[in-house]
PDB file of C-alpha atoms in Angstrom:
ATOM      1  CA  MET A  17     146.207 123.378 -36.953  1.00  0.00           C
ATOM      2  CA  SER A  18     146.923 124.320 -33.367  1.00  0.00           C
ATOM      3  CA  SER A  19     144.202 125.540 -31.030  1.00  0.00           C
ATOM      4  CA  ASP A  20     145.842 128.967 -30.604  1.00  0.00           C
ATOM      5  CA  ALA A  21     146.041 129.707 -34.356  1.00  0.00           C
ATOM      6  CA  ARG A  22     144.775 133.119 -35.411  1.00  0.00           C
ATOM      7  CA  ILE A  23     143.301 134.340 -38.665  1.00  0.00           C
ATOM      8  CA  ASN A  24     145.015 137.534 -39.813  1.00  0.00           C
ATOM      9  CA  ASN A  25     143.863 139.762 -42.677  1.00  0.00           C
ATOM     10  CA  GLU A  26     141.659 137.085 -44.221  1.00  0.00           C
ATOM     11  CA  PRO A  27     138.687 138.287 -46.318  1.00  0.00           C
ATOM     12  CA  GLY A  28     135.369 136.617 -45.635  1.00  0.00           C
ATOM     13  CA  PHE A  29     131.584 136.934 -45.555  1.00  0.00           C
ATOM     14  CA  ILE A  30     129.412 137.024 -42.447  1.00  0.00           C
ATOM     15  CA  LEU A  31     126.883 134.181 -42.439  1.00  0.00           C
ATOM     16  CA  HIS A  32     125.144 134.538 -39.048  1.00  0.00           C
ATOM     17  CA  THR A  33     125.452 136.627 -35.921  1.00  0.00           C
ATOM     18  CA  TYR A  34     124.342 135.768 -32.391  1.00  0.00           C
ATOM     19  CA  PRO A  35     124.379 137.908 -29.239  1.00  0.00           C
ATOM     20  CA  PHE A  36     127.241 136.999 -26.923  1.00  0.00           C
ATOM     21  CA  LYS A  37     127.404 138.321 -23.363  1.00  0.00           C
ATOM     22  CA  GLU A  38     126.477 141.983 -22.823  1.00  0.00           C
ATOM     23  CA  THR A  39     128.079 143.868 -25.715  1.00  0.00           C
ATOM     24  CA  SER A  40     129.694 141.281 -27.992  1.00  0.00           C
ATOM     25  CA  VAL A  41     128.552 139.345 -31.044  1.00  0.00           C
ATOM     26  CA  LEU A  42     129.427 135.792 -32.039  1.00  0.00           C
ATOM     27  CA  ALA A  43     129.733 135.790 -35.836  1.00  0.00           C
ATOM     28  CA  GLU A  44     130.007 132.830 -38.170  1.00  0.00           C
ATOM     29  CA  VAL A  45     132.206 133.841 -41.084  1.00  0.00           C
ATOM     30  CA  PHE A  46     133.027 131.964 -44.276  1.00  0.00           C
ATOM     31  CA  THR A  47     136.606 132.446 -45.500  1.00  0.00           C
ATOM     32  CA  CYS A  48     138.236 131.017 -48.597  1.00  0.00           C
ATOM     33  CA  SER A  49     141.211 129.341 -46.947  1.00  0.00           C
ATOM     34  CA  HIS A  50     139.757 128.443 -43.501  1.00  0.00           C
ATOM     35  CA  GLY A  51     136.142 127.679 -44.386  1.00  0.00           C
ATOM     36  CA  ARG A  52     133.439 128.390 -41.833  1.00  0.00           C
ATOM     37  CA  VAL A  53     134.803 129.851 -38.600  1.00  0.00           C
ATOM     38  CA  ALA A  54     133.258 131.442 -35.514  1.00  0.00           C
ATOM     39  CA  LEU A  55     134.633 134.797 -34.379  1.00  0.00           C
ATOM     40  CA  ILE A  56     133.813 137.176 -31.554  1.00  0.00           C
ATOM     41  CA  ALA A  57     133.328 140.875 -32.286  1.00  0.00           C
ATOM     42  CA  ARG A  58     133.888 142.462 -28.894  1.00  0.00           C
ATOM     43  CA  GLY A  59     131.837 145.593 -28.216  1.00  0.00           C
ATOM     44  CA  ALA A  60     129.855 145.315 -31.452  1.00  0.00           C
ATOM     45  CA  ARG A  61     126.490 145.722 -29.694  1.00  0.00           C
ATOM     46  CA  ARG A  62     127.352 149.005 -28.007  1.00  0.00           C
ATOM     47  CA  PRO A  63     125.251 151.970 -29.204  1.00  0.00           C
ATOM     48  CA  ALA A  64     128.285 153.981 -30.384  1.00  0.00           C
ATOM     49  CA  SER A  65     130.145 151.032 -31.963  1.00  0.00           C
ATOM     50  CA  ALA A  66     131.369 151.367 -35.551  1.00  0.00           C
ATOM     51  CA  LEU A  67     130.824 147.605 -35.998  1.00  0.00           C
ATOM     52  CA  ARG A  68     127.140 147.728 -35.079  1.00  0.00           C
ATOM     53  CA  GLY A  69     125.851 148.249 -38.631  1.00  0.00           C
ATOM     54  CA  LEU A  70     128.495 146.089 -40.287  1.00  0.00           C
ATOM     55  CA  MET A  71     127.517 142.831 -38.586  1.00  0.00           C
ATOM     56  CA  GLN A  72     124.763 141.950 -41.083  1.00  0.00           C
ATOM     57  CA  PRO A  73     124.533 138.660 -43.050  1.00  0.00           C
ATOM     58  CA  PHE A  74     126.410 138.547 -46.383  1.00  0.00           C
ATOM     59  CA  THR A  75     128.521 141.565 -45.496  1.00  0.00           C
ATOM     60  CA  ARG A  76     132.132 141.304 -46.632  1.00  0.00           C
ATOM     61  CA  CYS A  77     134.624 141.627 -43.798  1.00  0.00           C
ATOM     62  CA  CYS A  78     138.335 141.361 -43.097  1.00  0.00           C
ATOM     63  CA  CYS A  79     139.066 138.957 -40.233  1.00  0.00           C
ATOM     64  CA  ARG A  80     141.876 140.082 -37.959  1.00  0.00           C
ATOM     65  CA  GLY A  81     143.110 138.334 -34.855  1.00  0.00           C
ATOM     66  CA  SER A  82     144.124 140.156 -31.729  1.00  0.00           C
ATOM     67  CA  ALA A  83     146.021 139.025 -28.681  1.00  0.00           C
ATOM     68  CA  SER A  84     143.835 138.037 -25.762  1.00  0.00           C
ATOM     69  CA  PRO A  85     144.918 139.092 -22.265  1.00  0.00           C
ATOM     70  CA  ASN A  86     145.666 135.819 -20.449  1.00  0.00           C
TER      71      ASN A  86
END
């Protein structure tokens, strides 16, 4: 698998979350086809974020990739 591969619309379960920078969260997610992967939820620690309450362990999620500005 190439290093720039993205996971799109893959269901998974959140295993752990760790603070990352000021407002982001590093989440370890278990997916059926990719196994255990680390993802970044940008802005998830902001007070008004819709993701704030969803980043709990054993929560089902849908992993979507987005283009990074390089």
